[in-house]
PDB file of C-alpha atoms in Angstrom:
ATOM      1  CA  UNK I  28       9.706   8.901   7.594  1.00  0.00           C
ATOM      2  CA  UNK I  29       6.672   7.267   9.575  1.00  0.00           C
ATOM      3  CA  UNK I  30       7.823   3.928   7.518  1.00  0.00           C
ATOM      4  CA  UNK I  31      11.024   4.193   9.822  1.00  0.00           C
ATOM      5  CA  UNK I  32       8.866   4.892  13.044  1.00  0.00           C
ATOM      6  CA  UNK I  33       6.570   2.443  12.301  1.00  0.00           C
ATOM      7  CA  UNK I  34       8.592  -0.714  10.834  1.00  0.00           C
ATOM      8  CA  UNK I  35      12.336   0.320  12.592  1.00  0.00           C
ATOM      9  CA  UNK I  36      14.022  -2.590  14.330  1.00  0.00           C
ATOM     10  CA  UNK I  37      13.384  -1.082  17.906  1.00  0.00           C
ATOM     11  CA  UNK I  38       9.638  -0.462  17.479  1.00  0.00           C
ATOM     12  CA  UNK I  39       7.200  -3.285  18.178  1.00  0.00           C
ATOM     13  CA  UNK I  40       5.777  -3.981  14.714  1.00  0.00           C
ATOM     14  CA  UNK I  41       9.411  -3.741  12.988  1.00  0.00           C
ATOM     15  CA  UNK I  42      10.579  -6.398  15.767  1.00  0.00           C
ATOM     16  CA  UNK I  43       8.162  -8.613  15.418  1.00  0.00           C
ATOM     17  CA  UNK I  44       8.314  -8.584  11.574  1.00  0.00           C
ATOM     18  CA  UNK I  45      12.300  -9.019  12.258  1.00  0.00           C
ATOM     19  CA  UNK I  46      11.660 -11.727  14.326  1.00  0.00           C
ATOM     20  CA  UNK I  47       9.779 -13.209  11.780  1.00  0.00           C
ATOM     21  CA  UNK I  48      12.081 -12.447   8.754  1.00  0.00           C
ATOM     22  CA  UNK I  49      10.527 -10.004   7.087  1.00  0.00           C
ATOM     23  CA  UNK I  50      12.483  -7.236   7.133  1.00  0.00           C
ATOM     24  CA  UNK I  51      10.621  -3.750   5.820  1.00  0.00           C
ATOM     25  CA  UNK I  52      13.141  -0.827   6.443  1.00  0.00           C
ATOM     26  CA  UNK I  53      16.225  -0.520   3.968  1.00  0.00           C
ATOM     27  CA  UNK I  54      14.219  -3.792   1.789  1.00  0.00           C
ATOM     28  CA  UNK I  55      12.265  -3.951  -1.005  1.00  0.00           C
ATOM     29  CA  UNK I  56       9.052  -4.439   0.998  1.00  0.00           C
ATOM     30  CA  UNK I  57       9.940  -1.289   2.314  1.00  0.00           C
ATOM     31  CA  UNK I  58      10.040   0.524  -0.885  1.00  0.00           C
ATOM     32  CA  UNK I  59       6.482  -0.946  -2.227  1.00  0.00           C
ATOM     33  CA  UNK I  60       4.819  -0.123   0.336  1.00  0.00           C
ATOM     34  CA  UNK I  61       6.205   3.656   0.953  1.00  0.00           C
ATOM     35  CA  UNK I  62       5.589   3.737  -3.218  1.00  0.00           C
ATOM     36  CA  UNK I  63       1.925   2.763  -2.378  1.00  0.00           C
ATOM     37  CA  UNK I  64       1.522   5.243   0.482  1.00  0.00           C
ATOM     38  CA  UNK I  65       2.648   7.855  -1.745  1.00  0.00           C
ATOM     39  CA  UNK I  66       0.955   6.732  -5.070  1.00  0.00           C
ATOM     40  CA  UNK I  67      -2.203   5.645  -3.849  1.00  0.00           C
ATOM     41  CA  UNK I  68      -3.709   8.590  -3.424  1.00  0.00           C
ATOM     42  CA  UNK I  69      -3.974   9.119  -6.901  1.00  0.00           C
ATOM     43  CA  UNK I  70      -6.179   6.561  -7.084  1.00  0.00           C
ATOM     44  CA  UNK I  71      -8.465   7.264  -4.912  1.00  0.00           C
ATOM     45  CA  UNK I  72      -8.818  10.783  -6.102  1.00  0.00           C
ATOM     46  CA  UNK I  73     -10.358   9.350  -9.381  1.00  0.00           C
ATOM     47  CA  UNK I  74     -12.729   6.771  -7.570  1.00  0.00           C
ATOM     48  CA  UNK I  75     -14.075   8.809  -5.072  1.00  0.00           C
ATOM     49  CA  UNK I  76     -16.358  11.327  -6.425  1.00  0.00           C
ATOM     50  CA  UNK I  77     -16.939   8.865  -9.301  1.00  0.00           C
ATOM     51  CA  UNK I  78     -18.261   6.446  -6.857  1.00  0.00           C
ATOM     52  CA  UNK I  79     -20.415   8.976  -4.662  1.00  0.00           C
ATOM     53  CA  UNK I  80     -21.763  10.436  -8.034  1.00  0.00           C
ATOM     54  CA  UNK I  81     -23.016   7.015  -9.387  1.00  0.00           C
ATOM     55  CA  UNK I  82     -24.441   5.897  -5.681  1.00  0.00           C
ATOM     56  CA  UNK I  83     -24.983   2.591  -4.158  1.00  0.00           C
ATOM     57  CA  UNK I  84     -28.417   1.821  -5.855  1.00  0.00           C
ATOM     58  CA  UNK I  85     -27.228  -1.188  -8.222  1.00  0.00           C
ATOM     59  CA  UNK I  86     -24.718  -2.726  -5.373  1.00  0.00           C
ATOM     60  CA  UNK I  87     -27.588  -2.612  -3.476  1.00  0.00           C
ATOM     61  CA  UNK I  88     -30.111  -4.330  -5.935  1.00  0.00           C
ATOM     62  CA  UNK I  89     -27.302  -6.547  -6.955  1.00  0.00           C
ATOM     63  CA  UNK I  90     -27.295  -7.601  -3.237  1.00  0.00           C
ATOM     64  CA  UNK I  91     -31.178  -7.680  -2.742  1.00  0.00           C
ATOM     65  CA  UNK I  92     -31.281 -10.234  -5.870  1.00  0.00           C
ATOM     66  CA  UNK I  93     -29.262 -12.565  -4.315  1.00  0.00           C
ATOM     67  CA  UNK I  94     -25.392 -11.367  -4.869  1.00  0.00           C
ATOM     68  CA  UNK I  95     -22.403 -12.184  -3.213  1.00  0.00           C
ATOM     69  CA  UNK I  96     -20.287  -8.987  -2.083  1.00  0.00           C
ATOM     70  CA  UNK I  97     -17.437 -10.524  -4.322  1.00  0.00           C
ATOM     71  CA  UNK I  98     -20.265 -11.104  -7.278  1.00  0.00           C
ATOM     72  CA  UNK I  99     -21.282  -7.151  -7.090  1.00  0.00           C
ATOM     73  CA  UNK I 100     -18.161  -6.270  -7.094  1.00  0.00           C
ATOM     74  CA  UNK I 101     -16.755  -7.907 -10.160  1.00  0.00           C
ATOM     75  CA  UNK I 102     -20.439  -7.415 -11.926  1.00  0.00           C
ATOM     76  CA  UNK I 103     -21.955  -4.058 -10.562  1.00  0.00           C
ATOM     77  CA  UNK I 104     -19.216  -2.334  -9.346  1.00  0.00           C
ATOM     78  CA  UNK I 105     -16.097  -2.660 -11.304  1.00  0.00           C
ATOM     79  CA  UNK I 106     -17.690  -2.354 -14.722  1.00  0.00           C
ATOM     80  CA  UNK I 107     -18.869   0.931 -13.863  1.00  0.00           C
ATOM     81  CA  UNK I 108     -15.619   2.348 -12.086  1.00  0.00           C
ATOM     82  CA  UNK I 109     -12.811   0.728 -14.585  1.00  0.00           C
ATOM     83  CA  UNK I 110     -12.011   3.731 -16.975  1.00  0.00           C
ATOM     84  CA  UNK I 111     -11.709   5.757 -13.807  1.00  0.00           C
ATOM     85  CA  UNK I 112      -9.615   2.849 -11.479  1.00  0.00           C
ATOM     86  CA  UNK I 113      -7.689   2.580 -14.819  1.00  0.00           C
ATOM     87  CA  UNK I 114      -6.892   6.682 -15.233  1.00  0.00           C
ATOM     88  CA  UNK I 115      -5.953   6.449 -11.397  1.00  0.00           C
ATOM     89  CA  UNK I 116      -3.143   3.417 -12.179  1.00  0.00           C
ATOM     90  CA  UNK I 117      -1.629   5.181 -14.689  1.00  0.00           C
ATOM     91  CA  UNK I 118      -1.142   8.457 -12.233  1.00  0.00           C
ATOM     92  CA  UNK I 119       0.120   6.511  -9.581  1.00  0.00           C
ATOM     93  CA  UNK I 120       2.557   4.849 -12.271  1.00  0.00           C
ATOM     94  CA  UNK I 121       3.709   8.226 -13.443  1.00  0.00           C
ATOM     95  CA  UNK I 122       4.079   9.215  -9.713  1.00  0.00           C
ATOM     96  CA  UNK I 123       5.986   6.739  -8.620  1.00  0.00           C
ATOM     97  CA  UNK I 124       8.158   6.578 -11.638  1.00  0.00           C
ATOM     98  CA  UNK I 125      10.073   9.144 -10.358  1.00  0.00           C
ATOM     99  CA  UNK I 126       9.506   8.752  -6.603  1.00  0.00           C
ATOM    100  CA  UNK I 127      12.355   9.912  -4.794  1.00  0.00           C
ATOM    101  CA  UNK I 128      11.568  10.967  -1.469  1.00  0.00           C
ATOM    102  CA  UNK I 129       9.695   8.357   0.253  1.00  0.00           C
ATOM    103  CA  UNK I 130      11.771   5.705  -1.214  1.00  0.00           C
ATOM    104  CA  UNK I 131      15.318   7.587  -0.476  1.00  0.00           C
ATOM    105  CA  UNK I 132      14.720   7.686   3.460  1.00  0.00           C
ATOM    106  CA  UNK I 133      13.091   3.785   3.454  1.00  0.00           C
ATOM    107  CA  UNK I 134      15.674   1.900   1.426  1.00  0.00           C
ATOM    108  CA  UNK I 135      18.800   3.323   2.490  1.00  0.00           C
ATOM    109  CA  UNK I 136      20.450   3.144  -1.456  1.00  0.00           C
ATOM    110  CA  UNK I 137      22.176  -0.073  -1.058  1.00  0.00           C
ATOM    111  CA  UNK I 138      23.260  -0.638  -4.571  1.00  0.00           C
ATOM    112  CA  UNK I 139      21.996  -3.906  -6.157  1.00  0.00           C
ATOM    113  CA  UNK I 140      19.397  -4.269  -3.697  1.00  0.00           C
ATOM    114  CA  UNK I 141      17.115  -1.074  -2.586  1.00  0.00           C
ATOM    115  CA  UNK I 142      18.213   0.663  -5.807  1.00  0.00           C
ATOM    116  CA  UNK I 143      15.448   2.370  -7.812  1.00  0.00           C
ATOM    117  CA  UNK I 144      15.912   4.131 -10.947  1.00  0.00           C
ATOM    118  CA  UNK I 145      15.464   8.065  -9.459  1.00  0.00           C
ATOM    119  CA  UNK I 146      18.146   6.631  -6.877  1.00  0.00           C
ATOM    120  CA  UNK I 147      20.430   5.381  -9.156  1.00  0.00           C
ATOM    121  CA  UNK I 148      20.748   8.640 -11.199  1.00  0.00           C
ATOM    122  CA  UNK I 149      21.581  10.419  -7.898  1.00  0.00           C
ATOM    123  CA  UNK I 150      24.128   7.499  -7.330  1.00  0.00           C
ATOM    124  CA  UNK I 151      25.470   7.998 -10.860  1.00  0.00           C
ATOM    125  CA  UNK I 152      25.389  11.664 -10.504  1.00  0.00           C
ATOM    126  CA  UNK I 153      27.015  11.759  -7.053  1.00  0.00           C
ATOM    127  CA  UNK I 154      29.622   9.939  -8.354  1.00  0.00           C
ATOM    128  CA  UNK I 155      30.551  12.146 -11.165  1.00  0.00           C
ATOM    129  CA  UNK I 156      29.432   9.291 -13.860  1.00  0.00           C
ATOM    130  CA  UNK I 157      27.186  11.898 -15.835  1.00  0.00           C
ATOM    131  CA  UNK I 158      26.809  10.093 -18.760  1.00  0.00           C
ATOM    132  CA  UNK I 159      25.223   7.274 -16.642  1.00  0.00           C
ATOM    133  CA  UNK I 160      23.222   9.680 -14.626  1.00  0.00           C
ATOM    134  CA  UNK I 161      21.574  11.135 -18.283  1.00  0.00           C
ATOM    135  CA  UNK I 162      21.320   7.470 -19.729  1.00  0.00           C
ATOM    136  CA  UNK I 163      19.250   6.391 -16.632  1.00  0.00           C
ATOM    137  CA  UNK I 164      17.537   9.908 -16.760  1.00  0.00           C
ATOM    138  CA  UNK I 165      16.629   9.183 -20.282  1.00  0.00           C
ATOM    139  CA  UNK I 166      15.063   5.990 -19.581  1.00  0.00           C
ATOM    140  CA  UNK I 167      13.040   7.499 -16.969  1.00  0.00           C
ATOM    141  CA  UNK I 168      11.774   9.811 -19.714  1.00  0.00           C
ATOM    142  CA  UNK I 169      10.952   7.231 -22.107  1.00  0.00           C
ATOM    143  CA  UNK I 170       8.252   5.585 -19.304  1.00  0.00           C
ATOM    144  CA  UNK I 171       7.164   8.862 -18.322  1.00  0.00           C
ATOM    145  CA  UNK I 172       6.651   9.333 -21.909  1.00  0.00           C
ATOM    146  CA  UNK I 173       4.843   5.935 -22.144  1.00  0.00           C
ATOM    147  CA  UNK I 174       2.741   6.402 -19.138  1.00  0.00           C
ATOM    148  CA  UNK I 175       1.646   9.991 -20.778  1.00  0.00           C
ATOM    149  CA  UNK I 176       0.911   8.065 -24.345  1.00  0.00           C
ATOM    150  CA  UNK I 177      -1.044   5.523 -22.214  1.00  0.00           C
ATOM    151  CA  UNK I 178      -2.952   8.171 -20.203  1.00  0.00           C
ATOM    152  CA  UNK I 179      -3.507   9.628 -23.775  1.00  0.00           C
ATOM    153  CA  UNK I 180      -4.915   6.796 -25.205  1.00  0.00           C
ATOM    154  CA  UNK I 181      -7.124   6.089 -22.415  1.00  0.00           C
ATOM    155  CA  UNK I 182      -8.584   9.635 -22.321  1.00  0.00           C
ATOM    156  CA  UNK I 183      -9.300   9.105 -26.146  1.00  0.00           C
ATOM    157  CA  UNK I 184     -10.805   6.028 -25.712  1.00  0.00           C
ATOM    158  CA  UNK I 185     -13.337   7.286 -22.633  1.00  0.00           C
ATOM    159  CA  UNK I 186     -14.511  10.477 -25.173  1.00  0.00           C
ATOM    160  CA  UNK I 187     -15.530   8.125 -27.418  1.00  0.00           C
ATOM    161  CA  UNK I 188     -17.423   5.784 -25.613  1.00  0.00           C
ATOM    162  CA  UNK I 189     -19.307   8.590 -23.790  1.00  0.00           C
ATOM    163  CA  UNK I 190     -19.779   9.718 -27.286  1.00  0.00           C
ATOM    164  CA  UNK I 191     -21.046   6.411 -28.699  1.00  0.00           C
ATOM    165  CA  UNK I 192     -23.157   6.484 -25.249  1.00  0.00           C
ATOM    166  CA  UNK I 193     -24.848   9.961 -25.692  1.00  0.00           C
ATOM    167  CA  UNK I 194     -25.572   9.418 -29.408  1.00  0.00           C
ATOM    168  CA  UNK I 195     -27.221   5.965 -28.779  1.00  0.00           C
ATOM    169  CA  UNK I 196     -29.746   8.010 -26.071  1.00  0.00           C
ATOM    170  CA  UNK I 197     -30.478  10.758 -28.186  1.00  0.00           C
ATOM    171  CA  UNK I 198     -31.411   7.862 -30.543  1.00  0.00           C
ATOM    172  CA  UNK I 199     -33.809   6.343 -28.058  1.00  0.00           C
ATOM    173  CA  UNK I 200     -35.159   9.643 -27.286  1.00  0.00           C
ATOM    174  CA  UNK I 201     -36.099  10.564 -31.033  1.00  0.00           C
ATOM    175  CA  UNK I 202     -37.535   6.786 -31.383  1.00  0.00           C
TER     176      UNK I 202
END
């Protein structure tokens, strides 16, 4: 709802995007970014206390050594944060697989344009097609089922390199 109040045609920012053809409410720019309002989160969830755990020590020596802020980033930083910036991607993708909501009230269903999947089974369902409704339904299911496998996978994966990490120290330490 604060996409409407915010980007409407009678506020200032949605007239002056109007004005200059972008158009945000009942569009698809409308639905990425109200998908990103309410996805994001998830994100950040995972990052946070990841980040404030680790600290700022390498960025900083990274920086003292002569590093750009776009060199610490792709060298320091990101190496250390990807399983976690990874695991937050694939909750926002499961979130906003099904995101009904926030994208409902900003894209006003027009069929063929502001349709998303969620709002096409209530289309399908409104309109007594049921079969349609469960066929769309079942897709859903299948990338919620995907995203699940991938989370999966990527949980696996993250055991065993902490594994492969811990036995490699207790190496060192009996060396």
């Amino acid at each position: 709802l604060i996409f409407v109040v915010l980007f409407g045609l009678h506020t200032p920012a949605g007239g002056w995007l109007a004005q200059h053809g972008v158009r945000v409410i009942f569009a698809v720019p409308g639905i990425i970014v109200a998908t990103l309002f309410v996805t994001l989160p998830f994100v950040a969830r995972e990052l946070v206390p990841l980040m404030q755990e680790q600290g700022s020590e390498d960025e900083q020596a990274a920086i003292t050594l002569g590093a750009g802020g776009w060199q610490t980033f792709w060298r320091v930083t990101l190496p250390r944060i990807k399983w976690a910036l990874l695991y937050g991607v694939i909750l926002s993708n499961a979130r906003a697989i099904g995101e009904f909501g926030a994208v409902s009230v900003v894209s006003g269903h027009i069929r063929g344009l502001t349709n998303t999947m969620p709002l096409h089974v209530e289309i399908l369902y409104n309109e007594y097609n049921f079969a349609g409704a469960f066929a769309v339904a079942s897709l859903l299911t299948l990338f919620a089922l995907a995203t699940i496998a991938a989370k999966s996978l990527l949980e696996w994966r993250l055991e065993r390199e902490r594994a492969r990490a811990a036995e490699s120290a207790a190496a060192e330490a009996a060396a």
